[in-house]
XYZ file of C-alpha atoms in Angstrom:
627
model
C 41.864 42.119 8.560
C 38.874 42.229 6.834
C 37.297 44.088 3.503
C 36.485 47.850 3.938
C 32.951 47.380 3.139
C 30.160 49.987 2.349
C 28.138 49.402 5.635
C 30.595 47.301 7.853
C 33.793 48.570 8.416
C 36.516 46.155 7.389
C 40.278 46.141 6.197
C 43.250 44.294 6.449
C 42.176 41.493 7.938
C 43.494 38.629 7.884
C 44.748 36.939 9.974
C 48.649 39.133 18.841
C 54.735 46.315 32.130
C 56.901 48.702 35.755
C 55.967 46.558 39.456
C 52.745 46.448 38.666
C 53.387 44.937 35.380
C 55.263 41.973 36.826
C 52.783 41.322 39.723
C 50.374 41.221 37.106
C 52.037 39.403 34.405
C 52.982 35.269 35.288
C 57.036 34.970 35.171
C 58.294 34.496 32.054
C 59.426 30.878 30.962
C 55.767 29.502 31.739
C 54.831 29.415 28.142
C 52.697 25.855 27.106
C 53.271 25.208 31.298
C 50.715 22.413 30.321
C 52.710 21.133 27.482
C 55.954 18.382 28.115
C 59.381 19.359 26.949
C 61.851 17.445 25.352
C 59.103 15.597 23.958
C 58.491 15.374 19.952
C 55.190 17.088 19.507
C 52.622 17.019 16.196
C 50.758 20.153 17.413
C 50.876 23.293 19.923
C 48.265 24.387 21.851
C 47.892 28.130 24.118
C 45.935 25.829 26.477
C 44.939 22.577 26.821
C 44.707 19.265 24.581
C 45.022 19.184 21.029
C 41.934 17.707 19.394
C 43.639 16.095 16.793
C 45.752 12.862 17.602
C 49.268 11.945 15.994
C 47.854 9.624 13.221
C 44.437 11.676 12.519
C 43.884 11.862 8.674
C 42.394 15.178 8.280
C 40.878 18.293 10.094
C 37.028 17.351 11.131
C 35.783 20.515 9.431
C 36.922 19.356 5.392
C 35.439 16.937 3.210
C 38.576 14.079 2.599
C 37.601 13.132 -0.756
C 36.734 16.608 -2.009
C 37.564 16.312 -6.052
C 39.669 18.638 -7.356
C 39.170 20.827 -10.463
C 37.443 23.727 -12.421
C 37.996 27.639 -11.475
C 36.507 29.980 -8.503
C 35.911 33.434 -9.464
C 36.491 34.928 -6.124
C 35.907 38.042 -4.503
C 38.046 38.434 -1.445
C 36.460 39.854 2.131
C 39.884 40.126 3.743
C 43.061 40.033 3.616
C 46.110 40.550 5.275
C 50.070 42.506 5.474
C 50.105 45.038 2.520
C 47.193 43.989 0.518
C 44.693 45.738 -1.513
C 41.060 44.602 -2.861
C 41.026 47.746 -5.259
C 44.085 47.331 -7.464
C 48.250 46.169 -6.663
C 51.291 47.505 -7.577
C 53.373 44.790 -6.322
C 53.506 40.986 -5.491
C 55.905 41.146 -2.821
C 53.041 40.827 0.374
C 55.703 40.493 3.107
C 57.227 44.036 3.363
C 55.186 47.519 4.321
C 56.046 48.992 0.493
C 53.360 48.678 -2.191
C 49.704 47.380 -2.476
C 49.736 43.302 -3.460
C 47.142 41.429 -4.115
C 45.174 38.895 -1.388
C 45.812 35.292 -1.333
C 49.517 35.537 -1.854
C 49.292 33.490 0.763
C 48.542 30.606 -0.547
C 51.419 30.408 -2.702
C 53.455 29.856 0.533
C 53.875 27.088 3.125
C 54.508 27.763 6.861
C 56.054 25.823 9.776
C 52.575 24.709 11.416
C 48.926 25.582 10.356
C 45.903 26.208 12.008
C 43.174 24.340 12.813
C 39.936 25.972 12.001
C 37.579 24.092 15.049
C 40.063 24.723 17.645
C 40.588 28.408 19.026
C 44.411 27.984 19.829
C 45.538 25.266 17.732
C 48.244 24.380 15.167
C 49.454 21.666 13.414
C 52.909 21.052 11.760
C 52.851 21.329 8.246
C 56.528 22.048 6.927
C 57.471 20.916 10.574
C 56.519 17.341 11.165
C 57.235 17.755 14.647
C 58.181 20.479 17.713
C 60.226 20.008 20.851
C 60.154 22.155 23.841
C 63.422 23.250 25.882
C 63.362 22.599 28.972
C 63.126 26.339 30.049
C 60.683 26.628 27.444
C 62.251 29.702 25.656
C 63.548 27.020 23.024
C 61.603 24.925 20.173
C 63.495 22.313 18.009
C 61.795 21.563 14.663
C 62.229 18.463 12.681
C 61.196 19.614 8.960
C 59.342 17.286 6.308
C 62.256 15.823 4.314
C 60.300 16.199 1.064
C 59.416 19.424 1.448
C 60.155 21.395 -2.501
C 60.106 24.926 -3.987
C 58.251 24.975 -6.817
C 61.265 24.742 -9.203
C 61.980 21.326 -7.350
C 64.430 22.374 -4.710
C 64.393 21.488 -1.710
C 63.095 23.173 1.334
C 65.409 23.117 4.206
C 65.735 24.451 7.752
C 68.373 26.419 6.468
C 65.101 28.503 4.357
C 62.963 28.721 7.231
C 65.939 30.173 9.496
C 66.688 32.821 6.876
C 63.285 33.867 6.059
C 62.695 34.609 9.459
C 66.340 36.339 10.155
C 65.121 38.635 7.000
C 61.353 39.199 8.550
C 62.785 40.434 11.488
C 65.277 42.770 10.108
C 62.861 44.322 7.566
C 59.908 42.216 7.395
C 56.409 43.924 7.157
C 55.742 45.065 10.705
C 53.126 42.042 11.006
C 55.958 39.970 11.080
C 58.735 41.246 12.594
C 56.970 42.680 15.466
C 56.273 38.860 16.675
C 59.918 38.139 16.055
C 61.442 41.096 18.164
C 61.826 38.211 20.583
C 63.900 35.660 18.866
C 67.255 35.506 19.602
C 68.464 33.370 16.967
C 67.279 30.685 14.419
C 69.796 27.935 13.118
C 69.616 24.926 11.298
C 72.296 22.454 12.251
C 71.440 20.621 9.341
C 68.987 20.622 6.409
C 65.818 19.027 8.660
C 66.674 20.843 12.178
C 65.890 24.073 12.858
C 66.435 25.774 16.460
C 64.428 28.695 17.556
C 65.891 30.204 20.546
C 63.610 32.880 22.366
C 64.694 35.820 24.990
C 61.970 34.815 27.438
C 60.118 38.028 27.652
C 57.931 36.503 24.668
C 54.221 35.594 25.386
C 52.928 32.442 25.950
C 51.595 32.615 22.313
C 53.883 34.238 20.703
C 55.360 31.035 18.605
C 51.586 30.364 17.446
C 52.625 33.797 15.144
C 56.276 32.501 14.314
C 55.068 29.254 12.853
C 52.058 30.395 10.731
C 54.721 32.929 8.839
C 55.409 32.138 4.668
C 58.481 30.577 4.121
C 60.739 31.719 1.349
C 63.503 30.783 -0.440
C 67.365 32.125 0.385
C 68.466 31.182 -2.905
C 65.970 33.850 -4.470
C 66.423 36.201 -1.999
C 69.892 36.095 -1.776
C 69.803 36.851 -5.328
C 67.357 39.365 -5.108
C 66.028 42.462 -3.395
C 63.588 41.683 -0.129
C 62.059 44.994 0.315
C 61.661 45.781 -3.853
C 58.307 46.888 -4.979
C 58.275 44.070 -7.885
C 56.114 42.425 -9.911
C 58.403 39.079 -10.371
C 56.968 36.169 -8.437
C 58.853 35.045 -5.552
C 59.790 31.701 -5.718
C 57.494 30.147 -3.266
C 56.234 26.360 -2.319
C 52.934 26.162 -1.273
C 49.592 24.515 -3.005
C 48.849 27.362 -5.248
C 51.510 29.269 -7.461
C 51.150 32.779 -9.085
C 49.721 32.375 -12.939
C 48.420 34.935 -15.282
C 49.054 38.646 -13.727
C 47.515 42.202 -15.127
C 49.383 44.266 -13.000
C 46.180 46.208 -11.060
C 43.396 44.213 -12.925
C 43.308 40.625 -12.315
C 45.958 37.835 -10.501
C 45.491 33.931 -10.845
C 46.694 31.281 -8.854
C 47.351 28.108 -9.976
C 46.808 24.493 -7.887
C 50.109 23.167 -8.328
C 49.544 19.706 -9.009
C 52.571 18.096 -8.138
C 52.813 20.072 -4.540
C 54.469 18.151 -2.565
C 52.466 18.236 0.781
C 49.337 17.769 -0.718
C 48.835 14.079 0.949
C 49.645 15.872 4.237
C 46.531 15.381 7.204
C 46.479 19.193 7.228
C 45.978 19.585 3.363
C 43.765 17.251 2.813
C 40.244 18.162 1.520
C 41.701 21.414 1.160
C 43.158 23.515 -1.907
C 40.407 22.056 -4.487
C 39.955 24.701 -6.925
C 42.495 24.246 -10.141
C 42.496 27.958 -10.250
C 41.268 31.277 -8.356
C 40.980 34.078 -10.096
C 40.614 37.995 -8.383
C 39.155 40.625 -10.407
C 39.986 44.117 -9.220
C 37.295 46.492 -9.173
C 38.121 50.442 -7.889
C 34.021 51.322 -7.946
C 32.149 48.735 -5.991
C 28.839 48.754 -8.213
C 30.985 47.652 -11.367
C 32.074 44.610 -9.285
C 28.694 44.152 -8.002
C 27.612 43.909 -11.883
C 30.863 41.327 -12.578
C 29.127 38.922 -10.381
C 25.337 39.353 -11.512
C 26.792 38.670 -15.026
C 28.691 35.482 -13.571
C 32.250 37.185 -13.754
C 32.803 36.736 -10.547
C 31.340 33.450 -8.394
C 31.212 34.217 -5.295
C 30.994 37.128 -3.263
C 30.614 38.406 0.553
C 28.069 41.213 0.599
C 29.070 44.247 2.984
C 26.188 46.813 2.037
C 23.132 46.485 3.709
C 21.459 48.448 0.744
C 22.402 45.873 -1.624
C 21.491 42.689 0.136
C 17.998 44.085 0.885
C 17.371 44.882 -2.406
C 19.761 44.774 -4.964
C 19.369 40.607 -5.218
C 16.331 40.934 -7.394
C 18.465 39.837 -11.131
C 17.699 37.023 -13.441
C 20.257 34.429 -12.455
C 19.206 34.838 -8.599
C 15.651 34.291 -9.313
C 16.079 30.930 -11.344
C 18.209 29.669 -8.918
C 21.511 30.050 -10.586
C 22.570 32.167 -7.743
C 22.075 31.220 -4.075
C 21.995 34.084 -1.210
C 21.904 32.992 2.262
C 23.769 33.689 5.637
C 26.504 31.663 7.124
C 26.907 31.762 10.963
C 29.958 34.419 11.967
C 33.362 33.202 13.600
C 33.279 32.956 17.482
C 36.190 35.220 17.184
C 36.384 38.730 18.887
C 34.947 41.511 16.796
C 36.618 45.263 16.132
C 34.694 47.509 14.372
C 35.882 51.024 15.315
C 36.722 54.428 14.491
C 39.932 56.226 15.494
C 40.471 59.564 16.888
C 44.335 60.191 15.989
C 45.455 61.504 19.422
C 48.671 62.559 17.867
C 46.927 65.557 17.037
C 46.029 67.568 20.182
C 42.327 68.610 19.491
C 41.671 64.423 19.993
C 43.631 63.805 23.267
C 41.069 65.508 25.978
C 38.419 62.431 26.692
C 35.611 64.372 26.493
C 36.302 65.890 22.764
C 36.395 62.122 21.849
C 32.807 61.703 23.993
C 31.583 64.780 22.007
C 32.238 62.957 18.931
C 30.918 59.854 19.935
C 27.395 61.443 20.919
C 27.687 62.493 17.301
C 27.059 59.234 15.912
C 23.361 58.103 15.896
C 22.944 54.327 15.011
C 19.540 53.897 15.689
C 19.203 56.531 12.813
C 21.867 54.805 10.651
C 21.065 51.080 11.597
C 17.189 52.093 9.998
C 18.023 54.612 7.262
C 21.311 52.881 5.980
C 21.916 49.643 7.262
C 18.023 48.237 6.654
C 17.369 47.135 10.253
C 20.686 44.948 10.489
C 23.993 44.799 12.365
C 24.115 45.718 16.151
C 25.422 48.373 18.101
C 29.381 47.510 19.500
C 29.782 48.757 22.645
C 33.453 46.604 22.672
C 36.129 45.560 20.744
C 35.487 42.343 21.848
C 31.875 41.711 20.388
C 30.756 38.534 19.997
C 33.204 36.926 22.425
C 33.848 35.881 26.235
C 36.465 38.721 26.507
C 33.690 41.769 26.519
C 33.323 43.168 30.309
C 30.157 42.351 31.962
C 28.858 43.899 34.894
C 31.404 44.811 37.594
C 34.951 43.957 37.752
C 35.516 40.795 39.137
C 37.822 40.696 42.103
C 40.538 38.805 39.281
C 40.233 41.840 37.035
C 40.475 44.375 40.380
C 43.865 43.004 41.474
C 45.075 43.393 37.427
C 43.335 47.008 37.681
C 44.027 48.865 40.776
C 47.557 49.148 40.498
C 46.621 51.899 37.821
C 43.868 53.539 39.525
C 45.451 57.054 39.565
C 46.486 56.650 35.981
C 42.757 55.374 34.273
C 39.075 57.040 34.033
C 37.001 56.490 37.284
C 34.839 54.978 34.769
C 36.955 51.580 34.828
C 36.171 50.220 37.827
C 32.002 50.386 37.507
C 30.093 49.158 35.152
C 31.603 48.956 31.818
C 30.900 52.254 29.547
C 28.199 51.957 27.069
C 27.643 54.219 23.622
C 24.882 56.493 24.134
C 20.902 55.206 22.371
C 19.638 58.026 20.619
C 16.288 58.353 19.672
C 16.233 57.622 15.957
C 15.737 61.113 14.695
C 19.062 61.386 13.063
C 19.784 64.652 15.420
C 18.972 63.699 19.214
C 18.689 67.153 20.506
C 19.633 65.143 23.656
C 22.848 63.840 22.805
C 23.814 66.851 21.205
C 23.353 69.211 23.842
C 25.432 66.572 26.203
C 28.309 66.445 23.388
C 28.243 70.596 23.306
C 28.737 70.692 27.041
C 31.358 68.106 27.292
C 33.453 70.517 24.720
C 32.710 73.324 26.714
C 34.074 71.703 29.884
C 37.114 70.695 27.563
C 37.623 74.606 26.572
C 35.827 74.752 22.913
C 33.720 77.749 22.881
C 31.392 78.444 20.597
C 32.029 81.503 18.426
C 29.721 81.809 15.435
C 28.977 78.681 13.800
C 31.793 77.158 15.256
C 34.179 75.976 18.541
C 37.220 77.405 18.955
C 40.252 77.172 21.766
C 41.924 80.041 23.802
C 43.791 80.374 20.473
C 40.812 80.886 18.567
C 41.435 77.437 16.579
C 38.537 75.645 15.132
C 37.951 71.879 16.450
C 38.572 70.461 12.888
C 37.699 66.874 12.199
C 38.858 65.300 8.852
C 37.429 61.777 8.420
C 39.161 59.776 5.844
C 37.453 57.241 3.710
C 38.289 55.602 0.069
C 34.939 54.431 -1.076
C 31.705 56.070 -1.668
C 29.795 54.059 0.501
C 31.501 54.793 3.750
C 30.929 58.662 2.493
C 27.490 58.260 2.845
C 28.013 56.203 6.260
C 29.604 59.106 7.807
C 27.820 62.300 6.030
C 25.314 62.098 9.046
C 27.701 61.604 11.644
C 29.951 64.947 9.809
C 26.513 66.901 10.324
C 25.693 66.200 13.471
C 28.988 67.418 14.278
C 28.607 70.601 12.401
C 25.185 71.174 14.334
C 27.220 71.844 17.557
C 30.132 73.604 16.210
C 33.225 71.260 14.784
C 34.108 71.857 11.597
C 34.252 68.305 10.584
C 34.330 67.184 6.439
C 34.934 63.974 4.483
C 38.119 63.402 2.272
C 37.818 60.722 0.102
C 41.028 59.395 -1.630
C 41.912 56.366 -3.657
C 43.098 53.309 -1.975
C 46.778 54.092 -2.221
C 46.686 57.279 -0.738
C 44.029 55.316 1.837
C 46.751 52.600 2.970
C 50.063 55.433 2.933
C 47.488 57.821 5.204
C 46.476 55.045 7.319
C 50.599 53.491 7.735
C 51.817 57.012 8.626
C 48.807 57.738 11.004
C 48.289 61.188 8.729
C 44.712 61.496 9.473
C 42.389 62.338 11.932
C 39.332 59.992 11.910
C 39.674 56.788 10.654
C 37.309 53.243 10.630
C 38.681 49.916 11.313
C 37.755 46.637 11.306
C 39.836 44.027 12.578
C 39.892 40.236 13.729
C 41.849 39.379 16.534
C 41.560 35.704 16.789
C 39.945 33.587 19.234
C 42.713 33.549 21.392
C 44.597 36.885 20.689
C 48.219 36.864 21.585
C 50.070 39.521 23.088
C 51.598 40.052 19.224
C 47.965 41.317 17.738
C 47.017 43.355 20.872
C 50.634 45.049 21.035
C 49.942 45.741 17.310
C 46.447 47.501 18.177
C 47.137 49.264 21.819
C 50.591 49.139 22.894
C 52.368 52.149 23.238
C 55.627 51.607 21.023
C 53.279 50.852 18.497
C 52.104 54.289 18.687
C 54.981 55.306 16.984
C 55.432 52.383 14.541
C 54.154 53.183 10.928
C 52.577 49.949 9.277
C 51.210 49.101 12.793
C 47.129 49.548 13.851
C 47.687 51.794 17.221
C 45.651 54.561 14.972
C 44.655 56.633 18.334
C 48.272 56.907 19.035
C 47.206 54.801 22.659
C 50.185 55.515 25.565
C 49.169 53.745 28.183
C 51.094 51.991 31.084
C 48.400 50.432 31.979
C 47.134 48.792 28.836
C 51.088 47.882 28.273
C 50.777 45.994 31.866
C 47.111 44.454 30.353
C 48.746 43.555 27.299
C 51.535 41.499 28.854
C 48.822 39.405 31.559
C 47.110 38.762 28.935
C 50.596 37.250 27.077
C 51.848 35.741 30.093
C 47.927 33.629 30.956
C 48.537 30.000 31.180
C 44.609 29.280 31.045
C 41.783 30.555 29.367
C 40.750 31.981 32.401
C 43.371 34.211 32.899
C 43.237 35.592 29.277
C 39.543 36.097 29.718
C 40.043 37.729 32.889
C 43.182 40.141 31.451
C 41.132 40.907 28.008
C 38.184 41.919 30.219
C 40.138 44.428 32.641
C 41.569 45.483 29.351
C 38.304 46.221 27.979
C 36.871 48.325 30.835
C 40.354 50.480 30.266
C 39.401 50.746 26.383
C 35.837 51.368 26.708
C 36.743 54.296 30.006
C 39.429 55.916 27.809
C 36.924 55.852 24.369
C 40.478 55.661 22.801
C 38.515 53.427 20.044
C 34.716 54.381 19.913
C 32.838 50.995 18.953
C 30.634 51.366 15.539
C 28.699 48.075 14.534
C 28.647 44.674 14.150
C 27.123 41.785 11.951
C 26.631 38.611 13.302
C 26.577 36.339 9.842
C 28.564 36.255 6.554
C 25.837 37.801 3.964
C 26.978 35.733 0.970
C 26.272 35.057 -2.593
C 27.528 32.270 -5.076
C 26.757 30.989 -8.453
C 25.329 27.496 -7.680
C 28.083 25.403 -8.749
C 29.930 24.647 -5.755
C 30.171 21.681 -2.777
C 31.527 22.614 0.779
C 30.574 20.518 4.282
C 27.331 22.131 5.392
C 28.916 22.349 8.944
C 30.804 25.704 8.952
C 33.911 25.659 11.094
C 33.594 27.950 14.128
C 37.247 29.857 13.614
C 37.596 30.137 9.954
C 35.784 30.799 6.809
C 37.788 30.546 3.508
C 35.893 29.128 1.205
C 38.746 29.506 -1.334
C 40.629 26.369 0.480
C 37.432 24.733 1.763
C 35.006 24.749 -0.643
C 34.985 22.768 -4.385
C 33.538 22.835 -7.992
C 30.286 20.572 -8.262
C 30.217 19.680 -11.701
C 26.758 18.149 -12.025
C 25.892 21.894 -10.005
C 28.033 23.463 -13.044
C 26.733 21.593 -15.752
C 23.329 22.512 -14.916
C 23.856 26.658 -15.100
C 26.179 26.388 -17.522
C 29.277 26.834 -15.869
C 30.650 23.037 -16.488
């Protein structure tokens, strides 16, 4: 999950059916078919080989000798679980309670890691290897023997088997939702750990289960889980929590004794002695924090800004750099939500209405200074967007549902109206007061009311002044043909409570999926029991048996074809029902940095955390006075 920008949509990044279901869906115990059990394994793959051998030395993407040192002022663009950008409350990031900061994260090691050039891929960090049962419903890993807490204990399977016990009971609903499946987790002795699964689990659902911290049982058997607390958990990873002002600034420390830090998958990675995060609630004042060199590096979201806000001192002597990196070739979400938990949302054509409301051309000019691209999917920028008709693959995942979805499905995909520009396309206006007419909103006066004589009202939440002014045209245009739509803008903590207990009725989203999404982050997006799951991202409130069925090929594929081919008929169902109604997307990270860092040139095409990757030039430093 991603920043909630000023011009692009993004929070909370990050970063996974009924006959017809199972003729859809492959049998369960076919996860990793291509993948040999009862074999020691240094990796796990969705599909295919594993780029990296046994012995390899480091990831391809990292530079190996990368020196270590000095301090990044960072400025997050995502994060991930319960975490803020605008203040925190808490540092406990693994349960739904409280705001914490980003980056926790890095405090914490996990099973296996990822591999940022591979789509699928992960490696074994605390695990130094995997075996496969034989049914395939079973994984035996053999843990790093010198594996250590930070205060020097060790870190046994007997950790990793709690941690995930306690996730599942009452872990943040990003993390037990994966682990609904697991039937048990045991370690028969400090360096064995068995994780035993029911079989109804996706073919990627371990990919989840391995990437998730591992904490200690000793501290949490001593203390609360789920408490809203600032006390550090005791935690093992390359970075430990250092100076704290509860809501204003966190630092993490390298540690520089960590005790995988000669692993293949850490090295060249983790560079920076310390990151700091400054917390800014008004966006301008952080904005100023990096002009002044406060902050070193920063993502910019607001079109207004990069166009021409760049114009200071330090960026025309060269002390700052501004240039684009290429985007992830990861699926893109940038959407808003109608909450069809409410009943004014659930009729398809109110949501149509609504949609015809929004004018890009008129925003993408007037706003967004002639960048980003219209979405038309929440699968932009990836192989998973539907194309032209259904293939004959997607038909036979599709028809069983015919009498349930939109006619719309099986033609060519739906595509968001083009207005003309003006900012009120008489056009699109007069089709979106028709289509709530035909839904039974009449106008009376200067607005649309039902048989009751209730106004169509339309609250659209948003926590920053920037997305305000995004939607103050869309709110108009909706006025013009009768809802009775306004903006409520809260503070972030009121944002994240509205958003977890779906208590809204409009709301923006941006969200990464990976580039192989596993049945975990769809269920978490569209599945219907996550329509009634606080914490989770189902904001329309989705029931659908079909997209359930969708949800579960696309779990069960054994090749990238058959995800492609189940995230396509899944798309024509999303795009039909306009449960979602696609906003925008930018195809580069606009960024800015003091120049006083090194990084490889060649950006890795799943990944971009610059926090891990990149490192402090000091001839750069020296020379603008940041040595």
């Amino acid at each position: 999950m991603g920043r909630q920008p000023t011009m692009a949509l993004s929070r909370r990044d990050v970063l996974a059916l009924g006959a017809a279901a199972t003729a859809a869906a492959l049998l369960p115990g076919r996860a990793f078919a291509a993948t040999p059990t009862g074999v020691k394994l240094h990796g796990l793959s969705a599909f295919g080989d594993l780029k990296y051998k046994p012995d390899f030395t480091h990831f391809g993407y990292v530079n190996p000798d990368a020196p270590k040192g000095g301090q990044m002022n960072f400025a997050p663009p995502n994060a991930t679980l319960n975490q803020s950008f605008l203040t925190f409350n808490t540092l406990n990031s693994l349960v739904l309670k409280g705001d914490s900061p980003p980056r926790t994260e890095l405090c914490f090691d996990s099973l296996m890691t990822s591999a940022l050039d591979e789509p699928d891929a992960v490696y074994g960090l605390l695990a130094e290897t995997v075996t496969l049962s034989p049914d395939r419903n079973g994984f035996r890993f053999n843990l790093r023997p010198q594996a250590r807490f930070h205060d020097g204990s060790p870190l046994t399977a007997a950790d990793v088997a709690f941690a995930l016990k306690l996730y599942k009971e009452a872990g943040h609903p990003n993390l037990s939702q994966p682990l609904r499946f697991m039937t048990d987790a045991i370690a028969p002795d400090p360096v064995t750990l068995d994780l035993t699964f029911n079989g109804e689990q996706s073919a990627q659902n371990i990919l989840s289960v391995v990437a998730m911290p591992i904490v200690s049982k000793a501290f949490y058997t001593a203390n609360q889980f789920d408490a809203s607390t600032m006390t550090p958990p005791l935690s093992s990873g390359p970075y430990r929590l250092g100076r704290v002002v509860a809501g204003q600034s966190v630092e993490y420390d390298r540690v520089a004794d960590y005790w995988g830090r000669d692993l293949a998958v850490n090295r060249g990675l983790n560079n920076f002695d310390r990151i700091r995060i400054d917390f800014y609630l008004d966006r301008q004042a952080a904005f100023e924090a990096f002009k002044k060199g406060d902050t070193h590096f920063r993502e910019e979201f607001t079109s207004r800004v990069w166009a021409t806000g760049y114009d200071f001192p330090a960026l025309k002597d060269g002390r700052v750099v501004k240039r684009e990196f290429p985007g992830e070739k990861t699926p893109d979400m940038q959407s808003v939500a109608l909450n069809q938990r409410r009943p004014q949302f659930r009729d398809v054509r109110v949501r149509l209405a609504i949609a015809n409301c929004f004018d890009f051309e008129w925003t993408r000019r007037a706003l967004f200074f002639g960048s980003y691209e219209r979405s038309q999917s929440n699968f932009e920028r990836s192989d998973y967007k539907a194309e032209g008709l259904p293939s004959p693959e997607e038909l036979a995942l599709l028809e069983p549902f015919r009498a349930e979805l939109p006619p719309e499905t099986f033609g060519e995909p739906v595509m968001q109206p083009v207005s003309d520009g003006s900012g009120r396309d008489r056009k699109l206006l007069g089709k979106a007061s028709t289509l709530l007419a035909e839904a039974g909103w009449k106008r009376t006066g200067d607005f649309v009311v039902n048989e009751k004589g209730e106004r169509l009202r339309v609250e659209m939440l948003a926590e920053d002044d920037g997305i305000v002014r995004l939607l103050t045209k869309w709110s108009e245009n909706m006025k013009a043909i009768g809802i009775d739509a306004s903006i409520r803008q809260v503070d972030s903590t009121q944002y994240e409570q509205r958003q977890s207990d779906f208590d809204f009725d409009f709301n923006l989203l941006h969200w990464s999926i990976g580039a192989t999404p596993t049945a975990d982050g769809l269920e978490m997006l569209y599945d219907s029991r996550m329509a009634k799951t606080p914490g989770q991202r189902n904001y329309p409130g989705t029931e659908s048996k079909a997209i359930d069925a969708l949800i579960v090929a696309a779990g069960k594929a054994k090749t990238r074809t058959e995800l492609v081919t189940a995230l396509r008929a899944l798309d024509r169902v999303l795009r039909a029902r306009l449960d979602w109604i696609p906003t925008y997307y930018l195809a580069n990270h606009r960024v800015a940095y003091w120049d006083m860092f090194g990084f490889p040139e060649q950006k890795p095409d799943f990944g971009f955390p610059v926090e891990t990757l990149w490192w402090v030039d000091k001839g750069k430093a020296a020379k603008i006075g940041k040595g």
